[in-house]
Amino acid sequence: MLIRDKHECEKCEKEFEWYYQVPQLWGTGLTADFLPQDKSAASALGRSIEKNGYKIPLQVSARCTKCDHLNNFDIKQKEV
Ligand SMILES: [Zn+2]
């Protein structure tokens, strides 16, 4: 499962697209998600919640695709 969203970079104030590949809590996790090459791969920070068998981070960090600045931000849970 992929979370995909846009985030406005806190440095250059441009919007970039990011994604986060959510690890499965159980099961073999053989789902092959398509990983978007042109988007920023986010990493989980700090706490996460469990939802529908997935471990979903509350906060991620993602590198801006425009200026390479590392942004830390909360995930909007409506996306999940
Ligand atoms: Zn930027």
PDB file of N, CA, C and O and ligand atoms in Angstrom:
ATOM      1  N   MET A   1       0.836  -1.193   0.000  1.00  0.00           N
ATOM      2  CA  MET A   1       0.000   0.000   0.000  1.00  0.00           C
ATOM      3  C   MET A   1       0.873   1.247   0.000  1.00  0.00           C
ATOM      4  O   MET A   1       1.882   1.317   0.693  1.00  0.00           O
ATOM      5  N   LEU A   2       0.484   2.182  -0.788  1.00  0.00           N
ATOM      6  CA  LEU A   2       1.232   3.434  -0.879  1.00  0.00           C
ATOM      7  C   LEU A   2       0.371   4.588  -0.387  1.00  0.00           C
ATOM      8  O   LEU A   2      -0.807   4.668  -0.696  1.00  0.00           O
ATOM      9  N   ILE A   3       0.997   5.467   0.378  1.00  0.00           N
ATOM     10  CA  ILE A   3       0.360   6.745   0.690  1.00  0.00           C
ATOM     11  C   ILE A   3       0.977   7.756  -0.263  1.00  0.00           C
ATOM     12  O   ILE A   3       2.200   7.825  -0.394  1.00  0.00           O
ATOM     13  N   ARG A   4       0.148   8.493  -0.926  1.00  0.00           N
ATOM     14  CA  ARG A   4       0.668   9.500  -1.844  1.00  0.00           C
ATOM     15  C   ARG A   4       0.023  10.843  -1.548  1.00  0.00           C
ATOM     16  O   ARG A   4      -1.173  10.909  -1.303  1.00  0.00           O
ATOM     17  N   ASP A   5       0.816  11.875  -1.566  1.00  0.00           N
ATOM     18  CA  ASP A   5       0.260  13.200  -1.300  1.00  0.00           C
ATOM     19  C   ASP A   5       1.214  14.252  -1.852  1.00  0.00           C
ATOM     20  O   ASP A   5       2.272  13.920  -2.396  1.00  0.00           O
ATOM     21  N   LYS A   6       0.825  15.482  -1.669  1.00  0.00           N
ATOM     22  CA  LYS A   6       1.690  16.597  -2.040  1.00  0.00           C
ATOM     23  C   LYS A   6       2.020  17.380  -0.787  1.00  0.00           C
ATOM     24  O   LYS A   6       1.243  17.400   0.164  1.00  0.00           O
ATOM     25  N   HIS A   7       3.157  18.008  -0.815  1.00  0.00           N
ATOM     26  CA  HIS A   7       3.553  18.821   0.326  1.00  0.00           C
ATOM     27  C   HIS A   7       4.245  20.069  -0.183  1.00  0.00           C
ATOM     28  O   HIS A   7       5.018  20.017  -1.134  1.00  0.00           O
ATOM     29  N   GLU A   8       3.950  21.181   0.464  1.00  0.00           N
ATOM     30  CA  GLU A   8       4.627  22.418   0.091  1.00  0.00           C
ATOM     31  C   GLU A   8       5.931  22.505   0.854  1.00  0.00           C
ATOM     32  O   GLU A   8       5.952  22.473   2.084  1.00  0.00           O
ATOM     33  N   CYS A   9       7.014  22.607   0.139  1.00  0.00           N
ATOM     34  CA  CYS A   9       8.340  22.651   0.744  1.00  0.00           C
ATOM     35  C   CYS A   9       8.464  23.885   1.633  1.00  0.00           C
ATOM     36  O   CYS A   9       8.079  24.980   1.252  1.00  0.00           O
ATOM     37  N   GLU A  10       9.003  23.653   2.843  1.00  0.00           N
ATOM     38  CA  GLU A  10       9.117  24.777   3.783  1.00  0.00           C
ATOM     39  C   GLU A  10      10.251  25.724   3.397  1.00  0.00           C
ATOM     40  O   GLU A  10      10.330  26.841   3.895  1.00  0.00           O
ATOM     41  N   LYS A  11      11.118  25.268   2.499  1.00  0.00           N
ATOM     42  CA  LYS A  11      12.237  26.116   2.107  1.00  0.00           C
ATOM     43  C   LYS A  11      11.957  26.898   0.815  1.00  0.00           C
ATOM     44  O   LYS A  11      12.012  28.116   0.801  1.00  0.00           O
ATOM     45  N   CYS A  12      11.645  26.175  -0.253  1.00  0.00           N
ATOM     46  CA  CYS A  12      11.444  26.864  -1.539  1.00  0.00           C
ATOM     47  C   CYS A  12       9.978  27.157  -1.819  1.00  0.00           C
ATOM     48  O   CYS A  12       9.652  27.804  -2.807  1.00  0.00           O
ATOM     49  N   GLU A  13       9.088  26.660  -0.943  1.00  0.00           N
ATOM     50  CA  GLU A  13       7.650  26.918  -1.026  1.00  0.00           C
ATOM     51  C   GLU A  13       7.017  26.421  -2.318  1.00  0.00           C
ATOM     52  O   GLU A  13       5.984  26.926  -2.748  1.00  0.00           O
ATOM     53  N   LYS A  14       7.672  25.436  -2.927  1.00  0.00           N
ATOM     54  CA  LYS A  14       7.058  24.804  -4.087  1.00  0.00           C
ATOM     55  C   LYS A  14       6.452  23.485  -3.641  1.00  0.00           C
ATOM     56  O   LYS A  14       6.934  22.851  -2.702  1.00  0.00           O
ATOM     57  N   GLU A  15       5.407  23.083  -4.330  1.00  0.00           N
ATOM     58  CA  GLU A  15       4.750  21.841  -3.994  1.00  0.00           C
ATOM     59  C   GLU A  15       5.453  20.680  -4.688  1.00  0.00           C
ATOM     60  O   GLU A  15       5.781  20.770  -5.863  1.00  0.00           O
ATOM     61  N   PHE A  16       5.710  19.636  -3.929  1.00  0.00           N
ATOM     62  CA  PHE A  16       6.263  18.439  -4.554  1.00  0.00           C
ATOM     63  C   PHE A  16       5.451  17.227  -4.136  1.00  0.00           C
ATOM     64  O   PHE A  16       4.748  17.244  -3.132  1.00  0.00           O
ATOM     65  N   GLU A  17       5.538  16.188  -4.931  1.00  0.00           N
ATOM     66  CA  GLU A  17       4.797  14.971  -4.640  1.00  0.00           C
ATOM     67  C   GLU A  17       5.693  13.973  -3.932  1.00  0.00           C
ATOM     68  O   GLU A  17       6.857  13.847  -4.261  1.00  0.00           O
ATOM     69  N   TRP A  18       5.131  13.309  -2.968  1.00  0.00           N
ATOM     70  CA  TRP A  18       5.897  12.305  -2.229  1.00  0.00           C
ATOM     71  C   TRP A  18       5.040  11.054  -2.078  1.00  0.00           C
ATOM     72  O   TRP A  18       3.829  11.079  -2.273  1.00  0.00           O
ATOM     73  N   TYR A  19       5.703   9.976  -1.728  1.00  0.00           N
ATOM     74  CA  TYR A  19       4.959   8.753  -1.438  1.00  0.00           C
ATOM     75  C   TYR A  19       5.646   8.022  -0.301  1.00  0.00           C
ATOM     76  O   TYR A  19       6.823   8.240  -0.021  1.00  0.00           O
ATOM     77  N   TYR A  20       4.878   7.184   0.353  1.00  0.00           N
ATOM     78  CA  TYR A  20       5.430   6.364   1.412  1.00  0.00           C
ATOM     79  C   TYR A  20       4.888   4.953   1.251  1.00  0.00           C
ATOM     80  O   TYR A  20       3.683   4.766   1.135  1.00  0.00           O
ATOM     81  N   GLN A  21       5.778   4.002   1.194  1.00  0.00           N
ATOM     82  CA  GLN A  21       5.346   2.616   1.082  1.00  0.00           C
ATOM     83  C   GLN A  21       5.102   2.069   2.477  1.00  0.00           C
ATOM     84  O   GLN A  21       6.020   1.954   3.284  1.00  0.00           O
ATOM     85  N   VAL A  22       3.833   1.743   2.776  1.00  0.00           N
ATOM     86  CA  VAL A  22       3.447   1.316   4.113  1.00  0.00           C
ATOM     87  C   VAL A  22       3.760  -0.168   4.288  1.00  0.00           C
ATOM     88  O   VAL A  22       3.307  -0.995   3.503  1.00  0.00           O
ATOM     89  N   PRO A  23       4.553  -0.498   5.324  1.00  0.00           N
ATOM     90  CA  PRO A  23       4.834  -1.914   5.566  1.00  0.00           C
ATOM     91  C   PRO A  23       3.631  -2.618   6.171  1.00  0.00           C
ATOM     92  O   PRO A  23       2.886  -2.019   6.945  1.00  0.00           O
ATOM     93  N   GLN A  24       3.444  -3.870   5.817  1.00  0.00           N
ATOM     94  CA  GLN A  24       2.346  -4.641   6.390  1.00  0.00           C
ATOM     95  C   GLN A  24       2.755  -5.212   7.735  1.00  0.00           C
ATOM     96  O   GLN A  24       3.890  -5.618   7.934  1.00  0.00           O
ATOM     97  N   LEU A  25       1.810  -5.240   8.660  1.00  0.00           N
ATOM     98  CA  LEU A  25       2.086  -5.791   9.987  1.00  0.00           C
ATOM     99  C   LEU A  25       2.170  -7.308   9.951  1.00  0.00           C
ATOM    100  O   LEU A  25       2.931  -7.924  10.642  1.00  0.00           O
ATOM    101  N   TRP A  26       1.311  -7.900   9.142  1.00  0.00           N
ATOM    102  CA  TRP A  26       1.337  -9.347   9.027  1.00  0.00           C
ATOM    103  C   TRP A  26       1.131  -9.734   7.578  1.00  0.00           C
ATOM    104  O   TRP A  26       0.854  -8.890   6.732  1.00  0.00           O
ATOM    105  N   GLY A  27       1.299 -11.044   7.321  1.00  0.00           N
ATOM    106  CA  GLY A  27       1.203 -11.492   5.935  1.00  0.00           C
ATOM    107  C   GLY A  27       2.571 -11.439   5.294  1.00  0.00           C
ATOM    108  O   GLY A  27       3.550 -10.990   5.891  1.00  0.00           O
ATOM    109  N   THR A  28       2.637 -11.887   4.099  1.00  0.00           N
ATOM    110  CA  THR A  28       3.931 -12.002   3.438  1.00  0.00           C
ATOM    111  C   THR A  28       4.339 -10.706   2.750  1.00  0.00           C
ATOM    112  O   THR A  28       5.488 -10.540   2.393  1.00  0.00           O
ATOM    113  N   GLY A  29       3.386  -9.818   2.580  1.00  0.00           N
ATOM    114  CA  GLY A  29       3.721  -8.533   1.986  1.00  0.00           C
ATOM    115  C   GLY A  29       4.236  -8.634   0.576  1.00  0.00           C
ATOM    116  O   GLY A  29       5.180  -7.952   0.193  1.00  0.00           O
ATOM    117  N   LEU A  30       3.626  -9.517  -0.203  1.00  0.00           N
ATOM    118  CA  LEU A  30       4.109  -9.712  -1.558  1.00  0.00           C
ATOM    119  C   LEU A  30       3.465  -8.766  -2.569  1.00  0.00           C
ATOM    120  O   LEU A  30       3.671  -8.898  -3.752  1.00  0.00           O
ATOM    121  N   THR A  31       2.700  -7.823  -2.060  1.00  0.00           N
ATOM    122  CA  THR A  31       2.092  -6.878  -2.984  1.00  0.00           C
ATOM    123  C   THR A  31       3.165  -5.991  -3.591  1.00  0.00           C
ATOM    124  O   THR A  31       3.922  -5.332  -2.883  1.00  0.00           O
ATOM    125  N   ALA A  32       3.251  -6.019  -4.867  1.00  0.00           N
ATOM    126  CA  ALA A  32       4.260  -5.214  -5.556  1.00  0.00           C
ATOM    127  C   ALA A  32       3.647  -3.882  -5.949  1.00  0.00           C
ATOM    128  O   ALA A  32       2.943  -3.774  -6.939  1.00  0.00           O
ATOM    129  N   ASP A  33       3.910  -2.909  -5.127  1.00  0.00           N
ATOM    130  CA  ASP A  33       3.406  -1.583  -5.448  1.00  0.00           C
ATOM    131  C   ASP A  33       4.285  -0.940  -6.505  1.00  0.00           C
ATOM    132  O   ASP A  33       5.494  -1.126  -6.516  1.00  0.00           O
ATOM    133  N   PHE A  34       3.667  -0.188  -7.352  1.00  0.00           N
ATOM    134  CA  PHE A  34       4.428   0.590  -8.324  1.00  0.00           C
ATOM    135  C   PHE A  34       5.026   1.796  -7.610  1.00  0.00           C
ATOM    136  O   PHE A  34       4.322   2.567  -6.967  1.00  0.00           O
ATOM    137  N   LEU A  35       6.328   1.920  -7.684  1.00  0.00           N
ATOM    138  CA  LEU A  35       6.981   3.034  -7.006  1.00  0.00           C
ATOM    139  C   LEU A  35       7.250   4.162  -7.999  1.00  0.00           C
ATOM    140  O   LEU A  35       7.990   3.991  -8.948  1.00  0.00           O
ATOM    141  N   PRO A  36       6.630   5.277  -7.754  1.00  0.00           N
ATOM    142  CA  PRO A  36       6.773   6.401  -8.684  1.00  0.00           C
ATOM    143  C   PRO A  36       8.214   6.934  -8.685  1.00  0.00           C
ATOM    144  O   PRO A  36       8.742   7.296  -7.647  1.00  0.00           O
ATOM    145  N   GLN A  37       8.811   6.962  -9.840  1.00  0.00           N
ATOM    146  CA  GLN A  37      10.215   7.368  -9.942  1.00  0.00           C
ATOM    147  C   GLN A  37      10.407   8.878  -9.792  1.00  0.00           C
ATOM    148  O   GLN A  37      11.458   9.337  -9.378  1.00  0.00           O
ATOM    149  N   ASP A  38       9.388   9.627 -10.152  1.00  0.00           N
ATOM    150  CA  ASP A  38       9.542  11.078 -10.195  1.00  0.00           C
ATOM    151  C   ASP A  38       9.096  11.747  -8.898  1.00  0.00           C
ATOM    152  O   ASP A  38       9.056  12.954  -8.804  1.00  0.00           O
ATOM    153  N   LYS A  39       8.752  10.916  -7.902  1.00  0.00           N
ATOM    154  CA  LYS A  39       8.284  11.477  -6.643  1.00  0.00           C
ATOM    155  C   LYS A  39       9.280  11.178  -5.535  1.00  0.00           C
ATOM    156  O   LYS A  39      10.130  10.310  -5.676  1.00  0.00           O
ATOM    157  N   SER A  40       9.142  11.887  -4.461  1.00  0.00           N
ATOM    158  CA  SER A  40      10.064  11.746  -3.344  1.00  0.00           C
ATOM    159  C   SER A  40       9.632  10.597  -2.436  1.00  0.00           C
ATOM    160  O   SER A  40       8.469  10.507  -2.053  1.00  0.00           O
ATOM    161  N   ALA A  41      10.557   9.716  -2.100  1.00  0.00           N
ATOM    162  CA  ALA A  41      10.252   8.606  -1.186  1.00  0.00           C
ATOM    163  C   ALA A  41      10.383   9.095   0.248  1.00  0.00           C
ATOM    164  O   ALA A  41      11.448   9.534   0.670  1.00  0.00           O
ATOM    165  N   ALA A  42       9.292   9.042   0.999  1.00  0.00           N
ATOM    166  CA  ALA A  42       9.294   9.525   2.378  1.00  0.00           C
ATOM    167  C   ALA A  42       9.725   8.428   3.339  1.00  0.00           C
ATOM    168  O   ALA A  42       9.538   7.248   3.068  1.00  0.00           O
ATOM    169  N   SER A  43      10.317   8.824   4.456  1.00  0.00           N
ATOM    170  CA  SER A  43      10.596   7.853   5.521  1.00  0.00           C
ATOM    171  C   SER A  43       9.803   8.212   6.763  1.00  0.00           C
ATOM    172  O   SER A  43       9.522   9.382   7.021  1.00  0.00           O
ATOM    173  N   ALA A  44       9.447   7.190   7.527  1.00  0.00           N
ATOM    174  CA  ALA A  44       8.623   7.381   8.713  1.00  0.00           C
ATOM    175  C   ALA A  44       9.445   7.990   9.834  1.00  0.00           C
ATOM    176  O   ALA A  44      10.615   7.687  10.012  1.00  0.00           O
ATOM    177  N   LEU A  45       8.795   8.855  10.603  1.00  0.00           N
ATOM    178  CA  LEU A  45       9.413   9.454  11.785  1.00  0.00           C
ATOM    179  C   LEU A  45       8.545   9.127  12.981  1.00  0.00           C
ATOM    180  O   LEU A  45       7.326   9.215  12.912  1.00  0.00           O
ATOM    181  N   GLY A  46       9.171   8.797  14.075  1.00  0.00           N
ATOM    182  CA  GLY A  46       8.455   8.703  15.337  1.00  0.00           C
ATOM    183  C   GLY A  46       7.306   7.719  15.362  1.00  0.00           C
ATOM    184  O   GLY A  46       7.418   6.615  14.856  1.00  0.00           O
ATOM    185  N   ARG A  47       6.194   8.156  15.916  1.00  0.00           N
ATOM    186  CA  ARG A  47       5.091   7.264  16.210  1.00  0.00           C
ATOM    187  C   ARG A  47       4.327   6.857  14.957  1.00  0.00           C
ATOM    188  O   ARG A  47       4.351   7.532  13.940  1.00  0.00           O
ATOM    189  N   SER A  48       3.653   5.719  15.088  1.00  0.00           N
ATOM    190  CA  SER A  48       2.806   5.276  13.995  1.00  0.00           C
ATOM    191  C   SER A  48       1.555   4.646  14.590  1.00  0.00           C
ATOM    192  O   SER A  48       1.505   4.327  15.773  1.00  0.00           O
ATOM    193  N   ILE A  49       0.558   4.510  13.750  1.00  0.00           N
ATOM    194  CA  ILE A  49      -0.670   3.861  14.197  1.00  0.00           C
ATOM    195  C   ILE A  49      -0.891   2.602  13.368  1.00  0.00           C
ATOM    196  O   ILE A  49      -0.356   2.473  12.270  1.00  0.00           O
ATOM    197  N   GLU A  50      -1.690   1.684  13.924  1.00  0.00           N
ATOM    198  CA  GLU A  50      -2.018   0.474  13.189  1.00  0.00           C
ATOM    199  C   GLU A  50      -3.420   0.605  12.647  1.00  0.00           C
ATOM    200  O   GLU A  50      -4.348   0.943  13.361  1.00  0.00           O
ATOM    201  N   LYS A  51      -3.545   0.363  11.357  1.00  0.00           N
ATOM    202  CA  LYS A  51      -4.840   0.533  10.723  1.00  0.00           C
ATOM    203  C   LYS A  51      -4.976  -0.488   9.594  1.00  0.00           C
ATOM    204  O   LYS A  51      -4.118  -0.527   8.702  1.00  0.00           O
ATOM    205  N   ASN A  52      -6.012  -1.279   9.658  1.00  0.00           N
ATOM    206  CA  ASN A  52      -6.288  -2.286   8.625  1.00  0.00           C
ATOM    207  C   ASN A  52      -5.081  -3.171   8.319  1.00  0.00           C
ATOM    208  O   ASN A  52      -4.843  -3.541   7.176  1.00  0.00           O
ATOM    209  N   GLY A  53      -4.322  -3.482   9.363  1.00  0.00           N
ATOM    210  CA  GLY A  53      -3.186  -4.372   9.163  1.00  0.00           C
ATOM    211  C   GLY A  53      -1.937  -3.679   8.645  1.00  0.00           C
ATOM    212  O   GLY A  53      -0.962  -4.331   8.296  1.00  0.00           O
ATOM    213  N   TYR A  54      -1.972  -2.370   8.580  1.00  0.00           N
ATOM    214  CA  TYR A  54      -0.820  -1.612   8.141  1.00  0.00           C
ATOM    215  C   TYR A  54      -0.303  -0.746   9.272  1.00  0.00           C
ATOM    216  O   TYR A  54      -1.069  -0.312  10.128  1.00  0.00           O
ATOM    217  N   LYS A  55       0.989  -0.500   9.237  1.00  0.00           N
ATOM    218  CA  LYS A  55       1.595   0.381  10.208  1.00  0.00           C
ATOM    219  C   LYS A  55       1.788   1.739   9.532  1.00  0.00           C
ATOM    220  O   LYS A  55       2.617   1.900   8.651  1.00  0.00           O
ATOM    221  N   ILE A  56       0.990   2.681   9.953  1.00  0.00           N
ATOM    222  CA  ILE A  56       0.949   3.972   9.266  1.00  0.00           C
ATOM    223  C   ILE A  56       1.602   5.046  10.129  1.00  0.00           C
ATOM    224  O   ILE A  56       1.192   5.266  11.263  1.00  0.00           O
ATOM    225  N   PRO A  57       2.636   5.685   9.623  1.00  0.00           N
ATOM    226  CA  PRO A  57       3.327   6.702  10.419  1.00  0.00           C
ATOM    227  C   PRO A  57       2.470   7.959  10.561  1.00  0.00           C
ATOM    228  O   PRO A  57       1.670   8.292   9.682  1.00  0.00           O
ATOM    229  N   LEU A  58       2.637   8.641  11.691  1.00  0.00           N
ATOM    230  CA  LEU A  58       1.936   9.911  11.882  1.00  0.00           C
ATOM    231  C   LEU A  58       2.734  11.055  11.290  1.00  0.00           C
ATOM    232  O   LEU A  58       2.203  12.110  10.964  1.00  0.00           O
ATOM    233  N   GLN A  59       4.027  10.836  11.183  1.00  0.00           N
ATOM    234  CA  GLN A  59       4.921  11.880  10.674  1.00  0.00           C
ATOM    235  C   GLN A  59       5.914  11.250   9.713  1.00  0.00           C
ATOM    236  O   GLN A  59       6.387  10.144   9.960  1.00  0.00           O
ATOM    237  N   VAL A  60       6.234  11.952   8.668  1.00  0.00           N
ATOM    238  CA  VAL A  60       7.247  11.454   7.733  1.00  0.00           C
ATOM    239  C   VAL A  60       8.231  12.578   7.396  1.00  0.00           C
ATOM    240  O   VAL A  60       7.976  13.758   7.668  1.00  0.00           O
ATOM    241  N   SER A  61       9.341  12.183   6.826  1.00  0.00           N
ATOM    242  CA  SER A  61      10.235  13.171   6.251  1.00  0.00           C
ATOM    243  C   SER A  61      10.418  12.826   4.786  1.00  0.00           C
ATOM    244  O   SER A  61      10.530  11.651   4.414  1.00  0.00           O
ATOM    245  N   ALA A  62      10.398  13.835   3.950  1.00  0.00           N
ATOM    246  CA  ALA A  62      10.545  13.639   2.514  1.00  0.00           C
ATOM    247  C   ALA A  62      11.382  14.774   1.944  1.00  0.00           C
ATOM    248  O   ALA A  62      11.270  15.924   2.378  1.00  0.00           O
ATOM    249  N   ARG A  63      12.211  14.415   1.008  1.00  0.00           N
ATOM    250  CA  ARG A  63      13.107  15.389   0.400  1.00  0.00           C
ATOM    251  C   ARG A  63      12.392  16.101  -0.738  1.00  0.00           C
ATOM    252  O   ARG A  63      11.755  15.470  -1.569  1.00  0.00           O
ATOM    253  N   CYS A  64      12.474  17.401  -0.750  1.00  0.00           N
ATOM    254  CA  CYS A  64      11.862  18.195  -1.813  1.00  0.00           C
ATOM    255  C   CYS A  64      12.530  17.851  -3.145  1.00  0.00           C
ATOM    256  O   CYS A  64      13.753  17.786  -3.245  1.00  0.00           O
ATOM    257  N   THR A  65      11.713  17.595  -4.155  1.00  0.00           N
ATOM    258  CA  THR A  65      12.269  17.236  -5.461  1.00  0.00           C
ATOM    259  C   THR A  65      12.773  18.472  -6.217  1.00  0.00           C
ATOM    260  O   THR A  65      13.436  18.354  -7.226  1.00  0.00           O
ATOM    261  N   LYS A  66      12.453  19.648  -5.711  1.00  0.00           N
ATOM    262  CA  LYS A  66      12.879  20.875  -6.394  1.00  0.00           C
ATOM    263  C   LYS A  66      14.199  21.408  -5.841  1.00  0.00           C
ATOM    264  O   LYS A  66      15.094  21.783  -6.585  1.00  0.00           O
ATOM    265  N   CYS A  67      14.317  21.461  -4.498  1.00  0.00           N
ATOM    266  CA  CYS A  67      15.514  22.069  -3.914  1.00  0.00           C
ATOM    267  C   CYS A  67      16.289  21.120  -3.002  1.00  0.00           C
ATOM    268  O   CYS A  67      17.297  21.498  -2.425  1.00  0.00           O
ATOM    269  N   ASP A  68      15.804  19.886  -2.839  1.00  0.00           N
ATOM    270  CA  ASP A  68      16.494  18.866  -2.060  1.00  0.00           C
ATOM    271  C   ASP A  68      16.446  19.104  -0.550  1.00  0.00           C
ATOM    272  O   ASP A  68      17.166  18.477   0.205  1.00  0.00           O
ATOM    273  N   HIS A  69      15.612  20.000  -0.096  1.00  0.00           N
ATOM    274  CA  HIS A  69      15.477  20.252   1.328  1.00  0.00           C
ATOM    275  C   HIS A  69      14.658  19.128   1.966  1.00  0.00           C
ATOM    276  O   HIS A  69      13.653  18.685   1.422  1.00  0.00           O
ATOM    277  N   LEU A  70      15.114  18.684   3.148  1.00  0.00           N
ATOM    278  CA  LEU A  70      14.402  17.613   3.851  1.00  0.00           C
ATOM    279  C   LEU A  70      13.284  18.207   4.705  1.00  0.00           C
ATOM    280  O   LEU A  70      13.538  18.977   5.637  1.00  0.00           O
ATOM    281  N   ASN A  71      12.065  17.881   4.376  1.00  0.00           N
ATOM    282  CA  ASN A  71      10.892  18.380   5.098  1.00  0.00           C
ATOM    283  C   ASN A  71      10.359  17.305   6.045  1.00  0.00           C
ATOM    284  O   ASN A  71      10.203  16.160   5.653  1.00  0.00           O
ATOM    285  N   ASN A  72      10.061  17.712   7.267  1.00  0.00           N
ATOM    286  CA  ASN A  72       9.371  16.821   8.208  1.00  0.00           C
ATOM    287  C   ASN A  72       7.950  17.344   8.363  1.00  0.00           C
ATOM    288  O   ASN A  72       7.755  18.531   8.602  1.00  0.00           O
ATOM    289  N   PHE A  73       6.984  16.454   8.239  1.00  0.00           N
ATOM    290  CA  PHE A  73       5.606  16.928   8.351  1.00  0.00           C
ATOM    291  C   PHE A  73       4.682  15.785   8.751  1.00  0.00           C
ATOM    292  O   PHE A  73       5.026  14.612   8.648  1.00  0.00           O
ATOM    293  N   ASP A  74       3.504  16.154   9.226  1.00  0.00           N
ATOM    294  CA  ASP A  74       2.492  15.183   9.636  1.00  0.00           C
ATOM    295  C   ASP A  74       1.740  14.658   8.413  1.00  0.00           C
ATOM    296  O   ASP A  74       1.486  15.401   7.476  1.00  0.00           O
ATOM    297  N   ILE A  75       1.358  13.413   8.487  1.00  0.00           N
ATOM    298  CA  ILE A  75       0.514  12.847   7.450  1.00  0.00           C
ATOM    299  C   ILE A  75      -0.932  13.189   7.769  1.00  0.00           C
ATOM    300  O   ILE A  75      -1.368  13.039   8.910  1.00  0.00           O
ATOM    301  N   LYS A  76      -1.656  13.639   6.780  1.00  0.00           N
ATOM    302  CA  LYS A  76      -3.083  13.886   6.970  1.00  0.00           C
ATOM    303  C   LYS A  76      -3.779  12.534   6.948  1.00  0.00           C
ATOM    304  O   LYS A  76      -3.734  11.814   5.965  1.00  0.00           O
ATOM    305  N   GLN A  77      -4.410  12.204   8.047  1.00  0.00           N
ATOM    306  CA  GLN A  77      -4.954  10.865   8.182  1.00  0.00           C
ATOM    307  C   GLN A  77      -6.140  10.615   7.257  1.00  0.00           C
ATOM    308  O   GLN A  77      -6.538   9.491   7.062  1.00  0.00           O
ATOM    309  N   LYS A  78      -6.707  11.634   6.701  1.00  0.00           N
ATOM    310  CA  LYS A  78      -7.796  11.420   5.750  1.00  0.00           C
ATOM    311  C   LYS A  78      -7.327  10.702   4.493  1.00  0.00           C
ATOM    312  O   LYS A  78      -8.093  10.088   3.785  1.00  0.00           O
ATOM    313  N   GLU A  79      -6.033  10.790   4.218  1.00  0.00           N
ATOM    314  CA  GLU A  79      -5.496  10.149   3.031  1.00  0.00           C
ATOM    315  C   GLU A  79      -5.411   8.642   3.173  1.00  0.00           C
ATOM    316  O   GLU A  79      -5.202   7.940   2.210  1.00  0.00           O
ATOM    317  N   VAL A  80      -5.473   8.168   4.401  1.00  0.00           N
ATOM    318  CA  VAL A  80      -5.163   6.760   4.646  1.00  0.00           C
ATOM    319  C   VAL A  80      -6.430   5.912   4.605  1.00  0.00           C
ATOM    320  O   VAL A  80      -7.420   6.322   5.149  1.00  0.00           O
TER     321      VAL A  80
HETATM  322 ZN    ZN B   1      12.040  22.832  -1.868  1.00  0.00          ZN
END
